[in-house]
Short mmCIF file of C-alpha atoms in Angstrom, two decimals:
data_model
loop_
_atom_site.label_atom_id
_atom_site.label_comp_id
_atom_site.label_asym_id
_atom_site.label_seq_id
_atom_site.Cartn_x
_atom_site.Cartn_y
_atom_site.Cartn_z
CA UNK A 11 -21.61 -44.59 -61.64
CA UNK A 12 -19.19 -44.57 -58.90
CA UNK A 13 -16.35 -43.15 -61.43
CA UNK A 14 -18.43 -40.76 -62.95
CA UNK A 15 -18.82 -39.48 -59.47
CA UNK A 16 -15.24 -39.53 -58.51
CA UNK A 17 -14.43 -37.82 -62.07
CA UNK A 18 -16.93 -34.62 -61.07
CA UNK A 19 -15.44 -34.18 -57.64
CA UNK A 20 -12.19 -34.08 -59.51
CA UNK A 21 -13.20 -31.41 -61.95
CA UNK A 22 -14.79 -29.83 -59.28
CA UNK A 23 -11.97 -29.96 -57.34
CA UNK A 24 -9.10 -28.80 -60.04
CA UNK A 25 -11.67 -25.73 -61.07
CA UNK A 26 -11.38 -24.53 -57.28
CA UNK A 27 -7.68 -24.67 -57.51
CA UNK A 28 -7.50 -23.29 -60.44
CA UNK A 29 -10.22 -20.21 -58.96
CA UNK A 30 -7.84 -20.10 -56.28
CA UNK A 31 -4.83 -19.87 -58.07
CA UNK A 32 -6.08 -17.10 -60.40
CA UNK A 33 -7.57 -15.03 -57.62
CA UNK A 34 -3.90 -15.14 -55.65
CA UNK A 35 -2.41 -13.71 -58.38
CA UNK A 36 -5.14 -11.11 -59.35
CA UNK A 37 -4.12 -10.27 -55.65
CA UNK A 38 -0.59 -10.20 -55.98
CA UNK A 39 -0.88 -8.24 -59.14
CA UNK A 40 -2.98 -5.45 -57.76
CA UNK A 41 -0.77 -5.40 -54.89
CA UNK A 42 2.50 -4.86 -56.82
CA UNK A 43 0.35 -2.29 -59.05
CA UNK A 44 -0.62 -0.53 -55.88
CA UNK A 45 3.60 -0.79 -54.73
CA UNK A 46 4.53 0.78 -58.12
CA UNK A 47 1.87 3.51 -57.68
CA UNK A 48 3.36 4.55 -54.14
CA UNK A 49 6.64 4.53 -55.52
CA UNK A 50 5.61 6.85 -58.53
CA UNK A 51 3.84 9.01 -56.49
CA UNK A 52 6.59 9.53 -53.66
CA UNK A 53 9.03 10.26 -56.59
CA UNK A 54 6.85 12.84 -58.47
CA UNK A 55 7.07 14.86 -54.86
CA UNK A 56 10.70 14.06 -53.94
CA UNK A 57 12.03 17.95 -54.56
CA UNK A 58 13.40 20.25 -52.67
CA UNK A 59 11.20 22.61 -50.74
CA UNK A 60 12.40 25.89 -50.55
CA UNK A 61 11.30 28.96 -48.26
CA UNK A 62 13.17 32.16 -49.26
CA UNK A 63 13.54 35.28 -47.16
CA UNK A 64 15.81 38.40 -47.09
CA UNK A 65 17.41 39.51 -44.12
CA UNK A 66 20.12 43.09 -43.90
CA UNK A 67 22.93 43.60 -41.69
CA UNK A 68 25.00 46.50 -40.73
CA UNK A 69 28.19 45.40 -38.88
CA UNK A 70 30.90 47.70 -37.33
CA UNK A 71 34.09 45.84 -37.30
CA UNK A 72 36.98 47.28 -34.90
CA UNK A 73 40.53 45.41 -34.30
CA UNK A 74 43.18 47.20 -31.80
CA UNK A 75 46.44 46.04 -31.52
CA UNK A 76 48.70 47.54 -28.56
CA UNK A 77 52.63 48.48 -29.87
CA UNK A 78 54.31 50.05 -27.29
CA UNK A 79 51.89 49.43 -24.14
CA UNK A 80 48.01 50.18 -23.66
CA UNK A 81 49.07 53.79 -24.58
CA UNK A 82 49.86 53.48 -27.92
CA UNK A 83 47.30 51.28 -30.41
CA UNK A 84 46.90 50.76 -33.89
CA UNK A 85 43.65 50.81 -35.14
CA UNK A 86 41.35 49.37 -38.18
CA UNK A 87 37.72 49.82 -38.29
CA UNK A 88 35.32 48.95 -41.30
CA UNK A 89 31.34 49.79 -41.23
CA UNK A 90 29.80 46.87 -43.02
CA UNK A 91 26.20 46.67 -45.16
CA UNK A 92 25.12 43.45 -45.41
CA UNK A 93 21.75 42.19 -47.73
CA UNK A 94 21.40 38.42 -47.75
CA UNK A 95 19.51 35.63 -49.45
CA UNK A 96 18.44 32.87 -47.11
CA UNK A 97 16.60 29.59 -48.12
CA UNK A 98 15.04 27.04 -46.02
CA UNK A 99 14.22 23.75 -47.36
CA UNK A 100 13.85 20.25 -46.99
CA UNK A 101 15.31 17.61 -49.99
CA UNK A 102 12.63 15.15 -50.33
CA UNK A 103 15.09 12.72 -52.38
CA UNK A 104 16.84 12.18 -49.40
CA UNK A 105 13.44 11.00 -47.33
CA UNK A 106 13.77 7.17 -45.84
CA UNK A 107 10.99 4.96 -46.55
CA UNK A 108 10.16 1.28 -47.10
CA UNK A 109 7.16 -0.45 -48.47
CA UNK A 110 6.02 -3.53 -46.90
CA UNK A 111 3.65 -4.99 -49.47
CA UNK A 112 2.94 -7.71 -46.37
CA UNK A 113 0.92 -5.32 -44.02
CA UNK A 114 -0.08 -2.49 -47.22
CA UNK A 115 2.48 -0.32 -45.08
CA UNK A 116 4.43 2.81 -46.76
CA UNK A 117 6.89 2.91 -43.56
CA UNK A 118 8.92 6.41 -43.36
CA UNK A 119 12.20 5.93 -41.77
CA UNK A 120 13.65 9.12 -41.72
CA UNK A 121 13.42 12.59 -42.39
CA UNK A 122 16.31 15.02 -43.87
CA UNK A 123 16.64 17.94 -41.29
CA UNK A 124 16.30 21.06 -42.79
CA UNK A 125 18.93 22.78 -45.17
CA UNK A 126 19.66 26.43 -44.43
CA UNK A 127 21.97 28.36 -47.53
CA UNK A 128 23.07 32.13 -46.70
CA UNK A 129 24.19 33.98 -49.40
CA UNK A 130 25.20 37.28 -48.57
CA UNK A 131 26.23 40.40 -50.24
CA UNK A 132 29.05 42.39 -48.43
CA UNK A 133 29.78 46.03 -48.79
CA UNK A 134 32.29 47.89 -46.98
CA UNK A 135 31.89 51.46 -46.49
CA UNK A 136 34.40 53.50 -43.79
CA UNK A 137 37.02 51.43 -43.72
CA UNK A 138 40.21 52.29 -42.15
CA UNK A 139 43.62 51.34 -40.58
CA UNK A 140 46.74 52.28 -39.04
CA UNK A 141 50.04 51.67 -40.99
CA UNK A 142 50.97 49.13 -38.32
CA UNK A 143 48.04 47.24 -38.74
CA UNK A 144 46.61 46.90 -41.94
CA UNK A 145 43.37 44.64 -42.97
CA UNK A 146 44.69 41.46 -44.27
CA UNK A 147 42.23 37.73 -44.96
CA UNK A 148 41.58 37.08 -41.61
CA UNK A 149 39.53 40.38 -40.92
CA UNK A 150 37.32 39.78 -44.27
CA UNK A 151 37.43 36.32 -42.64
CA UNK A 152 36.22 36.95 -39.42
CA UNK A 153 33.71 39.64 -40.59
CA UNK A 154 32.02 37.10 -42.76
CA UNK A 155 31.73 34.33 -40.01
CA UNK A 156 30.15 37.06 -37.56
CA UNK A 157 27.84 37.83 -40.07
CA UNK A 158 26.61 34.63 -40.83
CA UNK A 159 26.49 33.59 -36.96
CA UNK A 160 24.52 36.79 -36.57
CA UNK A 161 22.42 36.00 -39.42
CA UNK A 162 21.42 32.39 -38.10
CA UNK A 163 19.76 34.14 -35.16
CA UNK A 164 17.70 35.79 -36.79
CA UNK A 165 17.04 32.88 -39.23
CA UNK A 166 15.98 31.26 -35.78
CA UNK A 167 13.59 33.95 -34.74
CA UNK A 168 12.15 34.43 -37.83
CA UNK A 169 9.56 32.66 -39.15
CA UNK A 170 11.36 30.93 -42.42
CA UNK A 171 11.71 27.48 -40.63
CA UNK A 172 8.14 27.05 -39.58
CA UNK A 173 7.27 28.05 -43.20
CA UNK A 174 9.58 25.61 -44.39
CA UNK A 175 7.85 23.02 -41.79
CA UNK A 176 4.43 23.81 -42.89
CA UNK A 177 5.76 23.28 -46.91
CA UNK A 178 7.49 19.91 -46.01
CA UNK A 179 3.74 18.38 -44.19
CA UNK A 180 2.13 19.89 -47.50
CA UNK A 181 3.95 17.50 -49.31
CA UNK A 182 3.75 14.76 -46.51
CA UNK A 183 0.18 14.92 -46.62
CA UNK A 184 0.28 13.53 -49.89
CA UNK A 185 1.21 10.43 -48.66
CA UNK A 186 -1.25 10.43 -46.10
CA UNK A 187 -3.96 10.97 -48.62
CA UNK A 188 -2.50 8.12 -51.25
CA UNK A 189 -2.26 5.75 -48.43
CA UNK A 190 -5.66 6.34 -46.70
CA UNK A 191 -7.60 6.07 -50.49
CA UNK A 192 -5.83 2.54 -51.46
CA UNK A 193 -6.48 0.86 -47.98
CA UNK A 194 -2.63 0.99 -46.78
CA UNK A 195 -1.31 1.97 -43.67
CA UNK A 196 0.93 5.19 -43.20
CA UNK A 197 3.77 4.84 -40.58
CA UNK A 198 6.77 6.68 -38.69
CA UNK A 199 9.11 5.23 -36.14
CA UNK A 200 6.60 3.06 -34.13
CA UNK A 201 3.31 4.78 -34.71
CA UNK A 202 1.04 4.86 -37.72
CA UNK A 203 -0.31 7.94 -39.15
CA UNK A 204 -4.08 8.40 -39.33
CA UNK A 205 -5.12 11.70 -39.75
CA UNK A 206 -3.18 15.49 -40.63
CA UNK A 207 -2.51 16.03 -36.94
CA UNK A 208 -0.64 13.22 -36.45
CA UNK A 209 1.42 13.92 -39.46
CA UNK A 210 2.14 17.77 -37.81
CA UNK A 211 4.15 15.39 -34.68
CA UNK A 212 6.88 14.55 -37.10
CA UNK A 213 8.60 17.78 -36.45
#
């Protein structure tokens, strides 16, 4: 009697462990499912995010050089149309992040800041100089770089960056929403992310 007992516990016993066993790695198998799905998702949204905008700039270039004294100069002017292209964006491939499959924790470590490309279109109307001072690189030089210091200000003022901003939590948001709906934790720096306007104090 006494070892048909002890043989029951011990089937009793190896079924538990074997319960056990299964049910740790039907746990670890949904959690490396749940990994891969994170992983897929963050790469289906890693692109760049572009805001475009078109900005126009009319320059008036002057350069005096003295010869002979303040009373004698030679002159070059040039009147200068400018019509540029600007994009905003933000390259998503570039985002830090880690997944801690420990604490069900997609962990953002960093954020690309944003990428600003100018490309303008020059056109030079007017232009003259004296025979002692012609237009050489350096003017065309110079006249670009002015332009494209004077179109930054604007790209400042304007409202392309917020746009770009609002674009980039868009696509943030996504992780928000794929984190909240599998039971894992969004995070940034030392703070986890639990609604929208959290997410908006990243910028």
């Amino acid at each position: 009697m006494k070892k048909v007992f002890i043989g029951v516990i011990l089937t009793l016993a190896i079924v538990l462990i074997f319960r056990s066993c299964a049910e740790d790695k039907e746990k670890k198998s949904i959690l490396k499912e749940n990994s891969m799905l994170i992983q897929e998702q963050i790469n289906n949204v890693s692109k760049l995010i572009v805001t475009e905008g078109h900005f126009a700039e009319v320059y008036n270039y002057k350069d005096s050089q003295q010869l002979f004294g303040p009373l004698i100069t030679a002159d070059k002017k040039a009147l200068v149309v400018v019509n540029a292209e600007v994009t905003v964006g933000y390259d998503l491939s570039l985002v830090k992040f880690e997944i801690d499959e420990d604490t069900k924790t997609l962990r953002i470590i960093s954020i690309p800041e944003p990428e600003i490309k100018i490309n303008p279109d020059f056109e030079y109307y007017d232009v003259t100089a004296d025979y002692l001072n012609q237009f050489n690189a350096e003017d065309y030089n110079k006249i670009k770089q002015n332009v494209n210091a004077s179109l930054l200000k604007k790209i400042e003022a304007s409202t392309l960056k917020s746009n770009a901003q609002n674009r980039l939590l868009s696509e943030l948001s996504k992780f928000l929403v794929l984190t909240n709906s599998m039971g894992w934790t969004l995070s940034y720096g030392d703070r986890n992310i639990q609604n929208f306007d959290e997410l908006k104090l990243l910028n």
